[in-house]
Coordinates of C-alpha atoms and ligand atoms in Angstrom, one line a residue:
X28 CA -29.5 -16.2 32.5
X29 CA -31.1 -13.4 30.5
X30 CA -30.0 -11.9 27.8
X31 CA -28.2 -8.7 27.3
X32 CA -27.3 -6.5 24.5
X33 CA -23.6 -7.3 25.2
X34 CA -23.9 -11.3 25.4
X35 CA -26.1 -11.2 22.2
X36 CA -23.5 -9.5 20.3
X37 CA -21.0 -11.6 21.6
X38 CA -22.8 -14.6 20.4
X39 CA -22.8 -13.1 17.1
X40 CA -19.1 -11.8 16.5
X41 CA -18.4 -15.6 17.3
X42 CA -20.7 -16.7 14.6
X43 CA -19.4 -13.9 12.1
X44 CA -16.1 -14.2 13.5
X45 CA -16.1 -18.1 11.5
X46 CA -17.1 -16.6 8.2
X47 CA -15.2 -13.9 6.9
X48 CA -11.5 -13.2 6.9
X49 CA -9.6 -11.9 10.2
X50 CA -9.0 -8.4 8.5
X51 CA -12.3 -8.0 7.6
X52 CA -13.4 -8.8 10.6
X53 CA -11.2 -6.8 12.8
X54 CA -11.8 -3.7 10.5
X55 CA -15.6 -4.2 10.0
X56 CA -16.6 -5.6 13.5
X57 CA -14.4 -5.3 16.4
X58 CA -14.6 -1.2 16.8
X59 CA -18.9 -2.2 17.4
X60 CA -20.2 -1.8 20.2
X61 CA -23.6 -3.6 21.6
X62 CA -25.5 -0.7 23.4
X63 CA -29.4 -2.0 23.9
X64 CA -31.6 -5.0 24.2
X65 CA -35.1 -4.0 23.5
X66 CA -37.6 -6.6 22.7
X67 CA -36.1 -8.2 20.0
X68 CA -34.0 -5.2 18.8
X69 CA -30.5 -4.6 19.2
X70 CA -28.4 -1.9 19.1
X71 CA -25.0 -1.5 18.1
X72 CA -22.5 2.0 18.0
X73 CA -20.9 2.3 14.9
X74 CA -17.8 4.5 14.6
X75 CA -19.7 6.2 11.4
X76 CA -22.2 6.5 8.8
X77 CA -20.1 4.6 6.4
X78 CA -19.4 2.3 8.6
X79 CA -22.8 1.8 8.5
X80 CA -22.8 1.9 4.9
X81 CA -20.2 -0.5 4.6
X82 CA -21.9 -3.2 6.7
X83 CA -25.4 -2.8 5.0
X84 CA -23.8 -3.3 1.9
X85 CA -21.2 -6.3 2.4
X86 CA -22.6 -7.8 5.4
X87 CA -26.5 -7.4 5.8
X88 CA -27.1 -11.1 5.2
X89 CA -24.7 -12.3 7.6
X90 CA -25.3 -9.6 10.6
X91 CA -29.2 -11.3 9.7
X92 CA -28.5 -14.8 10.0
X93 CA -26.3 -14.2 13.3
X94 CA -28.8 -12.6 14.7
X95 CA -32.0 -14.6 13.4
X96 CA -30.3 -17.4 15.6
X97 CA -29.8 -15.4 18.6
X98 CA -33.6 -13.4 18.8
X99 CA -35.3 -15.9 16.7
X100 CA -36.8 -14.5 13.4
X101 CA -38.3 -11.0 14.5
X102 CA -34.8 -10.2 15.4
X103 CA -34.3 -6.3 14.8
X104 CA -31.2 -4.3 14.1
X105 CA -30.4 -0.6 14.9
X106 CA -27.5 1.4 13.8
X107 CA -26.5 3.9 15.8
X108 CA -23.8 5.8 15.0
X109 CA -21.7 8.2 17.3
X110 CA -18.9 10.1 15.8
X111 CA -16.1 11.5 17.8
X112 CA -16.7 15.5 17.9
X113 CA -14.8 17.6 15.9
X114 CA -16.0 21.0 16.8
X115 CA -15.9 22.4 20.4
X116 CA -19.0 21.2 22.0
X117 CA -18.5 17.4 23.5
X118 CA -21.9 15.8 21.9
X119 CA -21.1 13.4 20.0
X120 CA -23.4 12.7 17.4
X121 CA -26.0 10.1 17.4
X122 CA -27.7 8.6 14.3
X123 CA -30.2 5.9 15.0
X124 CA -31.1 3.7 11.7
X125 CA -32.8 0.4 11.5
X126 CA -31.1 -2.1 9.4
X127 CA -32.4 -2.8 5.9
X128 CA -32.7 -6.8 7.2
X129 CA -36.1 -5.5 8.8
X130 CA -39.2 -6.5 7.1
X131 CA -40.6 -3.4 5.3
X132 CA -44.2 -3.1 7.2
X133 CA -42.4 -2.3 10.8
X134 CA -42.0 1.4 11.1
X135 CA -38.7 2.9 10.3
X136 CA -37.5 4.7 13.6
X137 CA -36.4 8.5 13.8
X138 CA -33.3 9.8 13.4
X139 CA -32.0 11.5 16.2
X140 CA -29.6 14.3 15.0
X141 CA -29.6 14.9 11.1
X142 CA -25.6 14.4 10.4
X143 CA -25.9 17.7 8.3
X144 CA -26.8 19.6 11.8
X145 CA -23.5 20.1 12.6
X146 CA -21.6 23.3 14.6
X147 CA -22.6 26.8 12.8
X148 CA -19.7 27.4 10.1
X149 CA -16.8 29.2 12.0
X150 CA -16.3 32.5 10.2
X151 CA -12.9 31.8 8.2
X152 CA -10.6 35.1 8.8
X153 CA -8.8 35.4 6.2
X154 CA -11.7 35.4 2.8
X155 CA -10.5 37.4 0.4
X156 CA -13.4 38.6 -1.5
X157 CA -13.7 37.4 -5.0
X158 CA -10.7 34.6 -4.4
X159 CA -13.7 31.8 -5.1
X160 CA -13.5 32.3 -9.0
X161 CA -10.0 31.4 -8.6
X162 CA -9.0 28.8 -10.8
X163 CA -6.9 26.3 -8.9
X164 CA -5.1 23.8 -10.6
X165 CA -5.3 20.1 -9.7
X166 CA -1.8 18.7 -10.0
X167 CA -3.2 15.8 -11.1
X168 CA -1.7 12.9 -13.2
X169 CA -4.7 11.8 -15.6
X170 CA -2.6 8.4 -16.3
X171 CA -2.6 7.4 -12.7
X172 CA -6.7 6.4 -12.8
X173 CA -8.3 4.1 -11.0
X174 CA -8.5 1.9 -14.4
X175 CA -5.3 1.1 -14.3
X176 CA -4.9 1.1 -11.2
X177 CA -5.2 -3.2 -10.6
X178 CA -7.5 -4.6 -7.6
X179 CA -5.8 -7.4 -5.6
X180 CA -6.1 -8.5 -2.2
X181 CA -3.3 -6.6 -0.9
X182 CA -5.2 -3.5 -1.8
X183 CA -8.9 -4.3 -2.0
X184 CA -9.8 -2.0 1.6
X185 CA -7.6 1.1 0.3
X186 CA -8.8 0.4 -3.3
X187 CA -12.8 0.6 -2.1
X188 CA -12.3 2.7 0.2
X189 CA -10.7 5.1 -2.5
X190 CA -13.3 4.6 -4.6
X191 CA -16.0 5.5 -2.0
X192 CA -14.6 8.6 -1.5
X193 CA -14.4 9.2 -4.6
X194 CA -18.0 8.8 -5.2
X195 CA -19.2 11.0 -2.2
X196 CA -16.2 13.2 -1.2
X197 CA -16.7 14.2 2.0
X198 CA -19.9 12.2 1.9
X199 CA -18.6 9.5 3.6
X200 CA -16.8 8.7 7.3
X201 CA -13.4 7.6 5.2
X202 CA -12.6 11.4 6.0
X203 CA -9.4 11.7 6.0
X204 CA -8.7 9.1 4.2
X205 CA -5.1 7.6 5.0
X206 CA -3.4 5.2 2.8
X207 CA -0.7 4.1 3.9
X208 CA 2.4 1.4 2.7
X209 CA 6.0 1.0 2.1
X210 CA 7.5 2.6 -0.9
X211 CA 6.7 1.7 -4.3
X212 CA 3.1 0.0 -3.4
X213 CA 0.7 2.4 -5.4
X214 CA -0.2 5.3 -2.7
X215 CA 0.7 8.2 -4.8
X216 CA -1.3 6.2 -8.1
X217 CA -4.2 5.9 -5.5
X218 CA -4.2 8.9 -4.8
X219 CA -4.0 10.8 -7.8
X220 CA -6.8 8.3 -8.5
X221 CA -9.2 9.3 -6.0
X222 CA -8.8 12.8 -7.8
X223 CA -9.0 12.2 -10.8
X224 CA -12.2 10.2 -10.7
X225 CA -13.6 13.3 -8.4
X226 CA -13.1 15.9 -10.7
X227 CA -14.4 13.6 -13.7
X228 CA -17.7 13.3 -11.4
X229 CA -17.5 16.7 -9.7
X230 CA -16.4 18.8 -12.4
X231 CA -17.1 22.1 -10.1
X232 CA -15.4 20.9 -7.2
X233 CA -11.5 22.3 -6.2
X234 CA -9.3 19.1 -5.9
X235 CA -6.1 19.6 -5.1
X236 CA -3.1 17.3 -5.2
X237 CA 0.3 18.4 -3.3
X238 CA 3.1 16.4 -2.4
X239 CA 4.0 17.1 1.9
X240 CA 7.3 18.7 0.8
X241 CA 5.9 21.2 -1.7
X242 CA 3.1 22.0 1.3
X243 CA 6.3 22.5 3.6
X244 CA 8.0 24.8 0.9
X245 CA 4.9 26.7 -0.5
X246 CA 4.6 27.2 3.7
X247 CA 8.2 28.4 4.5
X248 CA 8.1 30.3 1.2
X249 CA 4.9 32.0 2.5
X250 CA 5.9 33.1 6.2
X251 CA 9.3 34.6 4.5
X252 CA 6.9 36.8 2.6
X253 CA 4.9 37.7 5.5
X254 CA 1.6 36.1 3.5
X255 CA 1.2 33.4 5.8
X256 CA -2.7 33.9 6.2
X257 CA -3.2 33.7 2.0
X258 CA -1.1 30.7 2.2
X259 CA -3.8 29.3 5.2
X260 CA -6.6 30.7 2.8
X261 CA -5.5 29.0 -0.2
X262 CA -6.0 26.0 1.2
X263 CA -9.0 26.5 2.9
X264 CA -11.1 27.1 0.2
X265 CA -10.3 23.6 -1.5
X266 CA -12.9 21.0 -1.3
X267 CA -10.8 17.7 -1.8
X268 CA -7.5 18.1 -0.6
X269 CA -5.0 15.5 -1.2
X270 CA -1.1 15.1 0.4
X271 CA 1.1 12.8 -0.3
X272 CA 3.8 11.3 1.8
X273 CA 2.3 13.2 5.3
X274 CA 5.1 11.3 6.9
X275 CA 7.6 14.1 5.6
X276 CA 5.8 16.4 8.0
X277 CA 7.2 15.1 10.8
X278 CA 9.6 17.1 13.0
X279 CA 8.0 20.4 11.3
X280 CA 6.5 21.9 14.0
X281 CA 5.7 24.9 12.2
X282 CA 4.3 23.1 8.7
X283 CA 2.3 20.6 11.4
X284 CA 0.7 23.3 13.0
X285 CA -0.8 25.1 9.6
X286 CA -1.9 21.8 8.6
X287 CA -3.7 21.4 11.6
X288 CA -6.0 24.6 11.0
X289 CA -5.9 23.6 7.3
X290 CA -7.4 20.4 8.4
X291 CA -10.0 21.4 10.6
X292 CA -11.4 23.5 8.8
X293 CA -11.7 21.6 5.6
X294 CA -13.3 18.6 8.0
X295 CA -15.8 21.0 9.7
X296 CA -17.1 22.1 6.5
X297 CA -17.5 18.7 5.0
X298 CA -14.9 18.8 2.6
X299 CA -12.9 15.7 1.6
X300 CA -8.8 15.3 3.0
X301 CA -7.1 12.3 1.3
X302 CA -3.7 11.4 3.1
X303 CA -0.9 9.4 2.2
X304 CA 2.4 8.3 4.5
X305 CA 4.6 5.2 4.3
X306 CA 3.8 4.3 7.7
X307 CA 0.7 3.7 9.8
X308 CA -0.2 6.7 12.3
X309 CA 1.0 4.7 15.1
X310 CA 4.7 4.7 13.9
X311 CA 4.7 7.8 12.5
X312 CA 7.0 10.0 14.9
X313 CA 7.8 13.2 15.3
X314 CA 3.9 13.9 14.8
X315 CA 2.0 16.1 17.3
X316 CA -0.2 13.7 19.2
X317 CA -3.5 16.3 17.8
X318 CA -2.5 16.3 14.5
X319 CA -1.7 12.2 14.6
X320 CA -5.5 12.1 16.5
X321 CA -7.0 13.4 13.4
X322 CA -5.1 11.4 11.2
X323 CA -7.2 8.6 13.2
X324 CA -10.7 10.0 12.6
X325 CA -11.2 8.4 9.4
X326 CA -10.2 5.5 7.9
X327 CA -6.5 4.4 7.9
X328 CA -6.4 1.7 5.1
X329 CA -3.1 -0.3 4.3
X330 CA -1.4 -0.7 1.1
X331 CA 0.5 -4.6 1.2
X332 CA 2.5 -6.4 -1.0
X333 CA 0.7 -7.5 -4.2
X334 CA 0.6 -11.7 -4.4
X335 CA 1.9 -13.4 -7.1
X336 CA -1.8 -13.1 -8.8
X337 CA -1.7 -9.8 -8.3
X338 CA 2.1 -8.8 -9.6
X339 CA 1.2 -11.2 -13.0
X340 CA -2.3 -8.7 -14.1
X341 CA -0.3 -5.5 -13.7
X342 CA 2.6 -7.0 -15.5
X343 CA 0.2 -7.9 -18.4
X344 CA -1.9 -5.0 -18.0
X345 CA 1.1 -2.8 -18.5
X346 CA 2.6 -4.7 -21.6
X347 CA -0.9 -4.6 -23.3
X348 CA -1.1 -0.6 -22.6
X349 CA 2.0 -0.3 -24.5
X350 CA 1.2 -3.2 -26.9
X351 CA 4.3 -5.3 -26.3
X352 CA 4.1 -9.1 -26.3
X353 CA 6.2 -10.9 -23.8
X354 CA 6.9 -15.0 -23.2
X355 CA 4.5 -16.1 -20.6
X356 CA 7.5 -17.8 -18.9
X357 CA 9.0 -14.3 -18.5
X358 CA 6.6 -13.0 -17.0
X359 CA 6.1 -15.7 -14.6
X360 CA 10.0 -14.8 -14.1
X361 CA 9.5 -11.3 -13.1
X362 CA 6.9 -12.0 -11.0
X363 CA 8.5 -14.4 -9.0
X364 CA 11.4 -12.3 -8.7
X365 CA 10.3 -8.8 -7.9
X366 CA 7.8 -9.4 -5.3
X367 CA 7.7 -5.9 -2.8
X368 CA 7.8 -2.9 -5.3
X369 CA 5.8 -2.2 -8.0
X370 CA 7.5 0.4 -9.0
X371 CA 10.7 -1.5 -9.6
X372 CA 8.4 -4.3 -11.5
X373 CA 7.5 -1.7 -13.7
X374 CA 11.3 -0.6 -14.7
X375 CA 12.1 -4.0 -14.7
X376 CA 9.5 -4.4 -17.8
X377 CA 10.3 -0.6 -19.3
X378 CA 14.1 -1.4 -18.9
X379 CA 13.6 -4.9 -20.7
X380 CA 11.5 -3.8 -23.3
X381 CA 14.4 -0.6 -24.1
X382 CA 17.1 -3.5 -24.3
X383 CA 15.1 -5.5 -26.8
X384 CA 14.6 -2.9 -28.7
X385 CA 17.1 -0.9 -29.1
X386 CA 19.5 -4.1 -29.6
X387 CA 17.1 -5.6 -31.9
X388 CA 17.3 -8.9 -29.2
X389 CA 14.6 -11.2 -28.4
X390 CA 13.3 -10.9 -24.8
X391 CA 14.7 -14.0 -23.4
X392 CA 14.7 -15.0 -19.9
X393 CA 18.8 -14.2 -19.5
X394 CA 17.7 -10.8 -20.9
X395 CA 15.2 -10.9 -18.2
X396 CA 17.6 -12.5 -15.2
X397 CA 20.1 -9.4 -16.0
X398 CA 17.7 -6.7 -16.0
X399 CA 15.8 -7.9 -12.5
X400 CA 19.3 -8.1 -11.0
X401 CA 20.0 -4.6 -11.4
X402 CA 16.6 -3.9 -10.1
X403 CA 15.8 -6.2 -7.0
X404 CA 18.4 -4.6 -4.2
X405 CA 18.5 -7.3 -2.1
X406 CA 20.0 -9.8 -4.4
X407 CA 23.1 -7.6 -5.3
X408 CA 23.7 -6.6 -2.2
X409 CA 23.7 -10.3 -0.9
X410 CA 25.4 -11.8 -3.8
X411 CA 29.2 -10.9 -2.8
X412 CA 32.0 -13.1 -3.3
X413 CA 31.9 -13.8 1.0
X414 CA 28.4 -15.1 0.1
X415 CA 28.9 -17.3 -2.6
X416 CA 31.6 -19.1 -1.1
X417 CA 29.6 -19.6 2.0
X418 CA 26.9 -20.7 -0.3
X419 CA 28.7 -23.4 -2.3
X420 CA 30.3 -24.5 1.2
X421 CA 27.2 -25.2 2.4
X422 CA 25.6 -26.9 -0.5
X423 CA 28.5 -29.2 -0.6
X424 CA 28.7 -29.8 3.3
X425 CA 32.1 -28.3 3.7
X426 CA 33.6 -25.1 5.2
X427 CA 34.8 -22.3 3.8
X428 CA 38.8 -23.0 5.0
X429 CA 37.9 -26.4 3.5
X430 CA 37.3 -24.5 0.2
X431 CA 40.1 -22.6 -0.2
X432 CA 42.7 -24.9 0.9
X433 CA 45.4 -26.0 -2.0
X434 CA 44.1 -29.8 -1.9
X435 CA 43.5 -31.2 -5.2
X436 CA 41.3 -33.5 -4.2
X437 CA 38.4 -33.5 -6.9
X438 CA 35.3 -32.3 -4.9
X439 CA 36.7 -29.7 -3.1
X440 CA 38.6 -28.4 -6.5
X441 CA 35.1 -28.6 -8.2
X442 CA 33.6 -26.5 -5.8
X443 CA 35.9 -24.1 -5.7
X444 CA 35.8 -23.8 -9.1
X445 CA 31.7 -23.5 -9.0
X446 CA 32.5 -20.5 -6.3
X447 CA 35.0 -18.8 -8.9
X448 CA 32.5 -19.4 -11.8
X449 CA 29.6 -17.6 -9.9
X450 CA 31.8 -14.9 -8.2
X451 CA 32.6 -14.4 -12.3
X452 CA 29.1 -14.3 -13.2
X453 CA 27.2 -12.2 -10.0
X454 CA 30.0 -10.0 -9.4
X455 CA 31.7 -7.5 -11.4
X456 CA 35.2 -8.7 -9.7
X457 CA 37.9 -8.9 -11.7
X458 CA 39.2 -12.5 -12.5
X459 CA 42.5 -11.4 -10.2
X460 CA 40.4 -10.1 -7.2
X461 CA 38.6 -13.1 -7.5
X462 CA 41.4 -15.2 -7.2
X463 CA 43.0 -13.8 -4.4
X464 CA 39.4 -14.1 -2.6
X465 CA 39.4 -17.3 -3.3
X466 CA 42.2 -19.3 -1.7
X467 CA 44.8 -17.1 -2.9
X468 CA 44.9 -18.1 -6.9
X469 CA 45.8 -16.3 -9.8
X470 CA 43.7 -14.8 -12.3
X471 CA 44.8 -17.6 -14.7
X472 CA 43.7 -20.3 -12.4
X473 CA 40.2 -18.3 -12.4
X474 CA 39.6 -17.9 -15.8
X475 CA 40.1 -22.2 -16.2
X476 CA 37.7 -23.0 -13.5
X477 CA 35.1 -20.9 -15.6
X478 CA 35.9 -22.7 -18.3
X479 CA 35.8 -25.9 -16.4
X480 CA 32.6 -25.5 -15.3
X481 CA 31.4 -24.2 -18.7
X482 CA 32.5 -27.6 -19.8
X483 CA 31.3 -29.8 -17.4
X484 CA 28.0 -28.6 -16.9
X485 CA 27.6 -29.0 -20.6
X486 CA 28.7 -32.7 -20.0
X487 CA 28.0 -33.8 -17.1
X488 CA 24.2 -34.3 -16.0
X489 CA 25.3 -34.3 -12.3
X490 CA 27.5 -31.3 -12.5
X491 CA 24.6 -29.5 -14.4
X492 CA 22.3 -30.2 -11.5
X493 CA 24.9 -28.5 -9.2
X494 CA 25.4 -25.4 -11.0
X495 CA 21.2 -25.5 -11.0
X496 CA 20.9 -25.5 -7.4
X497 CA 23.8 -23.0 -6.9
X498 CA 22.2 -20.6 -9.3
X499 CA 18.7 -20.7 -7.2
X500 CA 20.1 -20.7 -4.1
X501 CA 22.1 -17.2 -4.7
X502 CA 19.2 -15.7 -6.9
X503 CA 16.6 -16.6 -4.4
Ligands
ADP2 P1 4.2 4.8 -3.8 O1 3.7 6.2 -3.9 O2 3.5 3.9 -2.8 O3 5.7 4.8 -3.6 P2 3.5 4.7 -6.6 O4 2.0 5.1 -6.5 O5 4.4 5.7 -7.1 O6 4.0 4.1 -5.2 O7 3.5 3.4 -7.4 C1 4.6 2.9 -8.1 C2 4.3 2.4 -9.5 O8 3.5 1.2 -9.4 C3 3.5 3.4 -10.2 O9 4.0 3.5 -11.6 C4 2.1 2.8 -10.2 O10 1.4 3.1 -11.4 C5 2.3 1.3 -10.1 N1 1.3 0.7 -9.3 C6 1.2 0.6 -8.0 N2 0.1 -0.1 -7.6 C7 -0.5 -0.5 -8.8 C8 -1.7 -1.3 -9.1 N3 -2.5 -1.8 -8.1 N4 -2.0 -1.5 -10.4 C9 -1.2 -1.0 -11.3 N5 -0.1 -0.3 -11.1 C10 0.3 0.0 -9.9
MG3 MG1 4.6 8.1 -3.7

């Protein structure tokens, strides 16, 4: 069977498939397309130039030793890249460019269309003579940098990406650039970021940072006072634009639409739009379908959870920047504990270092186990006195009714008395209400099972072990 450009490329996504990670590989290599076999040459599509980039620079070597085994050694690779149009002809653009792997005496082949020729400049209707010198203000936070602003693998892609952008705005395909995440996962940092490393390298260029709900204010404000086309203007003549938390345009039809002329004309004039939004395009709703389209053009990259790794360096990098010390153990504590939000992390280790201060305390880990409950959500709102009981049922193999019944026979006593003792300590029941939860006791009856459990687990080894495994279970 001969070969085509299709079963060659086949034969090496298997072979790159093997060795790199499924994201990178579904980013990086499945949107490629094999589109010619010529003598030992093969070419593949590439969504962009930075695409192209990208793969030169993190995946020459392995793109040349999948395809050394499939053409044998004078195997060739060309680039070319085709970008979806953006302006009203329906050319797409074609860039042919051999890949650095090729030895250096073989001719370098043309390129087809110079990127730079794009459509003529549209004529932008509403210049106001003289509104370049303008001085627009950034908005930007100079403390959210991209120094402290911790690499780990749940953000390495929006992180690089970030950074590419950073260092060409507009320059490269990541254009817009949309980070996206759930809340409290570092898009707004990134972001601010991005613009803060641009002006630091671009001095003369007009970043702009603006939050999707002051654009949908400054926009309502504008059409009230019949300046709608300044407002447009305004906009237009920025050359990084940056909004955060896009998702809040949904259902505006009107905001949506002046975004949408905002945004194409920044993009057909090569200027640089950085999105945020804490979902991905596809679950967005409420979007136009053309305005969600553009969102697509670039690069949508994804903000995750930061791994244990990950959540430990910007504990520490935090305490250092404020020159607090910690116990190692307590931050192996809050780590383990506040695992989704890193904003949440960071109050939790603002908030701690406040009480220790203020009251002049060590910070101890039952400093630490306070402090992280009134942070972490899901562990108040699932330790209720229901729960606990179900809980300490469980772990001793009995049911609830079982629990609460009036038998005073000694392990069902002793775990109703662990259920009161934790109901006392995760709840902020009274001793009564507890009691009456509890198989109908008084508050007196309450407050001896405390100290009964106080005791014992001071006594008894085995007991001690109980109250152990009770305590994990319910602050798990
Ligand atoms: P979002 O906008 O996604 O809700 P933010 O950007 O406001 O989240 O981030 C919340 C907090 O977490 C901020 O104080 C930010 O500095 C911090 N943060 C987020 N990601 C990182 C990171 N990778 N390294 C250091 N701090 C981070
Ligand atoms: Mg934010």
């Amino acid at each position: 069977m001969s070969k085509t450009a299709e079963s060659v490329w086949n034969n090496c996504l298997s072979f790159i498939e093997d060795n790199i990670t499924s994201q990178a590989y579904k980013t990086w290599f499945e949107p490629i397309k094999a589109v010619k076999l010529a003598d030992n040459a093969l070419s593949i599509q590439v969504p962009s130039k930075f695409f192209y980039e990208w793969l030169e620079e993190h995946y020459v070597k392995l793109l040349k030793v999948a395809l050394t085994k499939e053409l044998g050694s004078k195997a060739k690779l060309v680039y070319v890249i085709k970008m979806e149009n953006t302006y009203g002809n329906k050319q797409p653009f074609t860039e042919k460019i051999p890949s650095s792997n090729r030895s250096n005496s073989q001719a370098s082949q043309e390129v087809d269309v110079p990127l730079k020729n794009k459509s003529p400049e549209l004529k932008n209707p509403f210049v106001i003579p003289g509104i370049r010198n303008v001085k627009i203000e950034s908005q930007l936070n100079p403390n959210y940098n991209f120094d402290n602003f911790l690499e780990g693998e749940s953000n390495r892609l929006a992180r690089s990406a970030g950074m590419a952008v950073a260092n060409k705005p507009g320059g490269t395909s990541f254009n817009p650039l949309l980070v996206f995440g759930g809340v409290g996962l570092g898009k707004t940092h990134l972001a601010h970021a991005i613009g803060v490393e641009i002006k630091d390298k671009y001095p003369e260029k007009t970043v702009l940072y603006i939050s999707a709900e002051k654009f949908t204010q400054q926009y309502i404000e504008s059409v009230k006072k019949n300046n709608r086309n300044d407002f447009i203007h305004f906009y237009q003549i920025i050359d990084v634009l940056i909004v955060d938390d896009i998702q809040l345009l949904s259902g505006k039809a009107g905001t949506q639409d002046v975004f949408f002329h905002i945004f194409n004309h920044l993009h057909q004039n090569g200027k640089q739009v950085i999105l945020t939004s804490d979902k991905a395009p596809v679950d967005m709703i409420d979007i136009e379908q053309r305005l969600l389209s553009r969102f697509k053009w670039g690069l949508s990259a994804e903000l995750n959870h930061p791994d244990y790794d990950t959540r430990v360096a910007i504990i520490q990098n935090k305490l250092y920047r404020d020159g607090v010390e910690m116990p190692e153990d307590i931050v192996e504590f809050l780590a383990n504990n506040i695992k989704t939000n890193i904003r949440e992390l960071e109050g939790a280790i603002i908030s701690l270092i406040a009480h220790s201060s203020f009251n002049k305390r060590e910070i101890t880990i039952d400093l630490a186990k306070k402090i992280v409950d009134n942070y972490v959500k899901h562990t108040k709102r699932e330790v209720s006195i229901d729960y606990i009981q179900k809980v300490v049922s469980e772990y001793f193999q009995m049911d609830v009714d079982t629990l609460q019944s009036k038998t005073r026979k000694r392990h069902i006593v002793q775990a109703r008395q662990l259920a009161m003792f934790f109901a006392k300590k995760f709840t902020k029941a009274s001793l009564a209400s507890i009691g009456s939860q509890i198989g109908q006791r008084d508050h007196a009856t309450v407050l001896h099972a405390c100290k009964t459990v106080d005791n014992l687990s001071s006594t008894d080894k085995q007991f001690r072990k109980y109250v152990e495994d009770l305590n994990k279970k319910l602050t798990l």
